[in-house]
Structures are given as structure tokens and as C-alpha cells.
Amino acid sequence: MSIIHSIGKNLTANTLTTLFTVPTRNLAKATNILVSNHSTSAKHITVYWYDASANVSIEILYQYNLTSKNFLILDSGFYFMMDEGDELRALSETGSTATIIASFEIEQRSTVQQFN
């Protein structure tokens, strides 16, 4: 059985922020991500999936430029699977005021598993 979980954060400009860490013995399906620029000018944002088992950050969005007071939603069939210890991270441009919200389907597992 899976549970649905959403989390949101107001980002501190030019600071790498961890939005979510998959708990031990869980698998998370990232189902959608919303990024919003509240700044008075266009600013960019980068969103990463940190794969803990490989110790690598994978760019989902790289310096994606959002105009002032605009947003981007990644959904419509887009998803990726995150293993325990994996993280969703975001970095917004200097001087920006940005928000990120993500939703996950989380499934508990009875044992610790790593997939490489």
C-alpha cells in the first residue's frame, strides 16, 4: 500500500535546499513538481534528484528560466523513482524569491533494498 505525500518550501536564494529525503525502507515515486517565481524579474532554478546509492546529483531542470510571477509544473506522465536516502533538492538564482512543491507516492518495504 502506498501513501501520498506532498511537501513545499520557500527557497532561500542561491542556497541548495533539500526538499525531501526518502525514509529508510521506503520507495518514493515523484509524481509532480511545481516551481514558482515570485520575484519581480525573470530568475532561473535548478532541481536535482540526489541518488544516494551512486552519490550523484542528477539535474531534472538546469537553470530553467522563469519569468516574473510565473510557474512551471512537471507532470503529465512525468515521474521518477527514488530509493531510500535519495533526495529532491533545488537551487534558485541569487536575488530570487521562489517556491517549490513536490508530490510523491511512498511505499514501505519490509527490508532495506538498493538498486544499482
PDB file of C-alpha atoms in Angstrom:
ATOM      1  CA  MET A   1       0.000   0.000   0.000  1.00  0.00           C
ATOM      2  CA  SER A   2       1.305   3.440  -0.844  1.00  0.00           C
ATOM      3  CA  ILE A   3       0.619   6.805   0.741  1.00  0.00           C
ATOM      4  CA  ILE A   4       0.520  10.176  -0.990  1.00  0.00           C
ATOM      5  CA  HIS A   5       2.766  12.888   0.398  1.00  0.00           C
ATOM      6  CA  SER A   6       3.376  16.481  -0.687  1.00  0.00           C
ATOM      7  CA  ILE A   7       5.940  18.921   0.589  1.00  0.00           C
ATOM      8  CA  GLY A   8       6.673  22.541  -0.220  1.00  0.00           C
ATOM      9  CA  LYS A   9       9.362  25.046   0.651  1.00  0.00           C
ATOM     10  CA  ASN A  10      10.134  28.692   0.099  1.00  0.00           C
ATOM     11  CA  LEU A  11      13.673  28.639  -1.261  1.00  0.00           C
ATOM     12  CA  THR A  12      16.483  30.780   0.074  1.00  0.00           C
ATOM     13  CA  ALA A  13      18.124  32.376  -2.962  1.00  0.00           C
ATOM     14  CA  ASN A  14      21.424  30.847  -4.101  1.00  0.00           C
ATOM     15  CA  THR A  15      21.262  28.139  -1.402  1.00  0.00           C
ATOM     16  CA  LEU A  16      20.998  24.439  -2.205  1.00  0.00           C
ATOM     17  CA  THR A  17      17.864  23.257  -0.380  1.00  0.00           C
ATOM     18  CA  THR A  18      16.857  19.663   0.326  1.00  0.00           C
ATOM     19  CA  LEU A  19      13.118  19.414  -0.160  1.00  0.00           C
ATOM     20  CA  PHE A  20      12.611  15.728   0.652  1.00  0.00           C
ATOM     21  CA  THR A  21      14.644  12.693   1.719  1.00  0.00           C
ATOM     22  CA  VAL A  22      13.186   9.221   1.144  1.00  0.00           C
ATOM     23  CA  PRO A  23      12.978   7.471   4.537  1.00  0.00           C
ATOM     24  CA  THR A  24      14.703   4.142   5.231  1.00  0.00           C
ATOM     25  CA  ARG A  25      12.849   1.098   3.860  1.00  0.00           C
ATOM     26  CA  ASN A  26      10.743   3.251   1.543  1.00  0.00           C
ATOM     27  CA  LEU A  27      10.498   3.849  -2.180  1.00  0.00           C
ATOM     28  CA  ALA A  28       9.113   7.148  -3.492  1.00  0.00           C
ATOM     29  CA  LYS A  29       7.586   7.862  -6.884  1.00  0.00           C
ATOM     30  CA  ALA A  30       7.980  11.585  -7.596  1.00  0.00           C
ATOM     31  CA  THR A  31       4.740  12.316  -9.441  1.00  0.00           C
ATOM     32  CA  ASN A  32       4.888  16.075  -9.969  1.00  0.00           C
ATOM     33  CA  ILE A  33       6.930  19.160  -9.199  1.00  0.00           C
ATOM     34  CA  LEU A  34       5.768  22.781  -9.220  1.00  0.00           C
ATOM     35  CA  VAL A  35       8.254  25.659  -9.254  1.00  0.00           C
ATOM     36  CA  SER A  36       7.074  29.242  -8.862  1.00  0.00           C
ATOM     37  CA  ASN A  37       8.985  32.518  -9.315  1.00  0.00           C
ATOM     38  CA  HIS A  38       7.643  35.284  -7.068  1.00  0.00           C
ATOM     39  CA  SER A  39      10.453  37.680  -8.000  1.00  0.00           C
ATOM     40  CA  THR A  40       9.899  40.943  -9.854  1.00  0.00           C
ATOM     41  CA  SER A  41      12.167  39.788 -12.692  1.00  0.00           C
ATOM     42  CA  ALA A  42      12.994  36.563 -14.530  1.00  0.00           C
ATOM     43  CA  LYS A  43      15.074  34.129 -12.457  1.00  0.00           C
ATOM     44  CA  HIS A  44      16.321  30.609 -13.020  1.00  0.00           C
ATOM     45  CA  ILE A  45      16.048  27.481 -10.893  1.00  0.00           C
ATOM     46  CA  THR A  46      17.795  24.126 -10.886  1.00  0.00           C
ATOM     47  CA  VAL A  47      16.142  20.985  -9.477  1.00  0.00           C
ATOM     48  CA  TYR A  48      18.186  17.886  -8.640  1.00  0.00           C
ATOM     49  CA  TRP A  49      17.497  14.290  -7.784  1.00  0.00           C
ATOM     50  CA  TYR A  50      20.323  13.181  -5.490  1.00  0.00           C
ATOM     51  CA  ASP A  51      20.856   9.420  -5.940  1.00  0.00           C
ATOM     52  CA  ALA A  52      22.368   8.371  -2.599  1.00  0.00           C
ATOM     53  CA  SER A  53      23.435   4.884  -3.725  1.00  0.00           C
ATOM     54  CA  ALA A  54      25.527   6.340  -6.572  1.00  0.00           C
ATOM     55  CA  ASN A  55      26.433   9.566  -4.689  1.00  0.00           C
ATOM     56  CA  VAL A  56      25.475  11.645  -7.734  1.00  0.00           C
ATOM     57  CA  SER A  57      23.150  14.595  -8.372  1.00  0.00           C
ATOM     58  CA  ILE A  58      21.029  14.338 -11.495  1.00  0.00           C
ATOM     59  CA  GLU A  59      19.678  17.596 -12.903  1.00  0.00           C
ATOM     60  CA  ILE A  60      15.946  17.413 -13.572  1.00  0.00           C
ATOM     61  CA  LEU A  61      15.879  21.100 -14.527  1.00  0.00           C
ATOM     62  CA  TYR A  62      19.051  23.078 -15.114  1.00  0.00           C
ATOM     63  CA  GLN A  63      18.868  26.842 -14.702  1.00  0.00           C
ATOM     64  CA  TYR A  64      15.326  26.832 -16.041  1.00  0.00           C
ATOM     65  CA  ASN A  65      14.366  30.459 -16.627  1.00  0.00           C
ATOM     66  CA  LEU A  66      11.013  31.531 -15.207  1.00  0.00           C
ATOM     67  CA  THR A  67       9.612  34.951 -15.983  1.00  0.00           C
ATOM     68  CA  SER A  68       8.388  37.136 -13.133  1.00  0.00           C
ATOM     69  CA  LYS A  69       5.280  35.815 -11.327  1.00  0.00           C
ATOM     70  CA  ASN A  70       5.270  32.626 -13.405  1.00  0.00           C
ATOM     71  CA  PHE A  71       5.400  28.904 -12.638  1.00  0.00           C
ATOM     72  CA  LEU A  72       6.295  25.541 -14.150  1.00  0.00           C
ATOM     73  CA  ILE A  73       4.612  22.209 -13.432  1.00  0.00           C
ATOM     74  CA  LEU A  74       6.320  18.935 -14.280  1.00  0.00           C
ATOM     75  CA  ASP A  75       3.629  16.272 -14.543  1.00  0.00           C
ATOM     76  CA  SER A  76       1.550  14.796 -17.399  1.00  0.00           C
ATOM     77  CA  GLY A  77       3.031  11.343 -17.088  1.00  0.00           C
ATOM     78  CA  PHE A  78       6.457  12.508 -15.881  1.00  0.00           C
ATOM     79  CA  TYR A  79       7.721  10.643 -12.828  1.00  0.00           C
ATOM     80  CA  PHE A  80      10.844   9.023 -11.444  1.00  0.00           C
ATOM     81  CA  MET A  81      11.514   6.537  -8.668  1.00  0.00           C
ATOM     82  CA  MET A  82      13.611   7.465  -5.654  1.00  0.00           C
ATOM     83  CA  ASP A  83      15.152   4.887  -3.317  1.00  0.00           C
ATOM     84  CA  GLU A  84      15.724   5.249   0.418  1.00  0.00           C
ATOM     85  CA  GLY A  85      18.167   8.047   1.215  1.00  0.00           C
ATOM     86  CA  ASP A  86      17.632   9.749  -2.155  1.00  0.00           C
ATOM     87  CA  GLU A  87      16.809  13.447  -2.025  1.00  0.00           C
ATOM     88  CA  LEU A  88      14.992  16.070  -4.069  1.00  0.00           C
ATOM     89  CA  ARG A  89      16.979  19.316  -3.998  1.00  0.00           C
ATOM     90  CA  ALA A  90      16.577  22.787  -5.504  1.00  0.00           C
ATOM     91  CA  LEU A  91      18.731  25.853  -6.087  1.00  0.00           C
ATOM     92  CA  SER A  92      17.317  29.220  -7.107  1.00  0.00           C
ATOM     93  CA  GLU A  93      19.197  32.144  -8.609  1.00  0.00           C
ATOM     94  CA  THR A  94      20.700  34.922  -6.491  1.00  0.00           C
ATOM     95  CA  GLY A  95      18.091  37.577  -5.710  1.00  0.00           C
ATOM     96  CA  SER A  96      15.145  35.279  -6.408  1.00  0.00           C
ATOM     97  CA  THR A  97      12.040  34.570  -4.389  1.00  0.00           C
ATOM     98  CA  ALA A  98      10.925  31.080  -5.368  1.00  0.00           C
ATOM     99  CA  THR A  99       8.739  28.261  -4.108  1.00  0.00           C
ATOM    100  CA  ILE A 100       8.861  24.541  -4.903  1.00  0.00           C
ATOM    101  CA  ILE A 101       6.193  21.923  -4.195  1.00  0.00           C
ATOM    102  CA  ALA A 102       6.513  18.217  -4.960  1.00  0.00           C
ATOM    103  CA  SER A 103       4.212  15.225  -4.550  1.00  0.00           C
ATOM    104  CA  PHE A 104       5.204  11.612  -4.023  1.00  0.00           C
ATOM    105  CA  GLU A 105       3.651   8.167  -3.757  1.00  0.00           C
ATOM    106  CA  ILE A 106       5.570   6.460  -0.952  1.00  0.00           C
ATOM    107  CA  GLU A 107       5.651   2.719  -0.468  1.00  0.00           C
ATOM    108  CA  GLN A 108       7.084   0.994   2.594  1.00  0.00           C
ATOM    109  CA  ARG A 109       9.287  -2.044   2.172  1.00  0.00           C
ATOM    110  CA  SER A 110       9.923  -4.729   4.748  1.00  0.00           C
ATOM    111  CA  THR A 111      13.698  -4.771   4.160  1.00  0.00           C
ATOM    112  CA  VAL A 112      16.373  -2.355   3.049  1.00  0.00           C
ATOM    113  CA  GLN A 113      16.991  -2.680  -0.711  1.00  0.00           C
ATOM    114  CA  GLN A 114      19.383  -0.930  -3.048  1.00  0.00           C
ATOM    115  CA  PHE A 115      19.030  -0.977  -6.830  1.00  0.00           C
ATOM    116  CA  ASN A 116      22.047  -0.086  -8.937  1.00  0.00           C
TER     117      ASN A 116
END
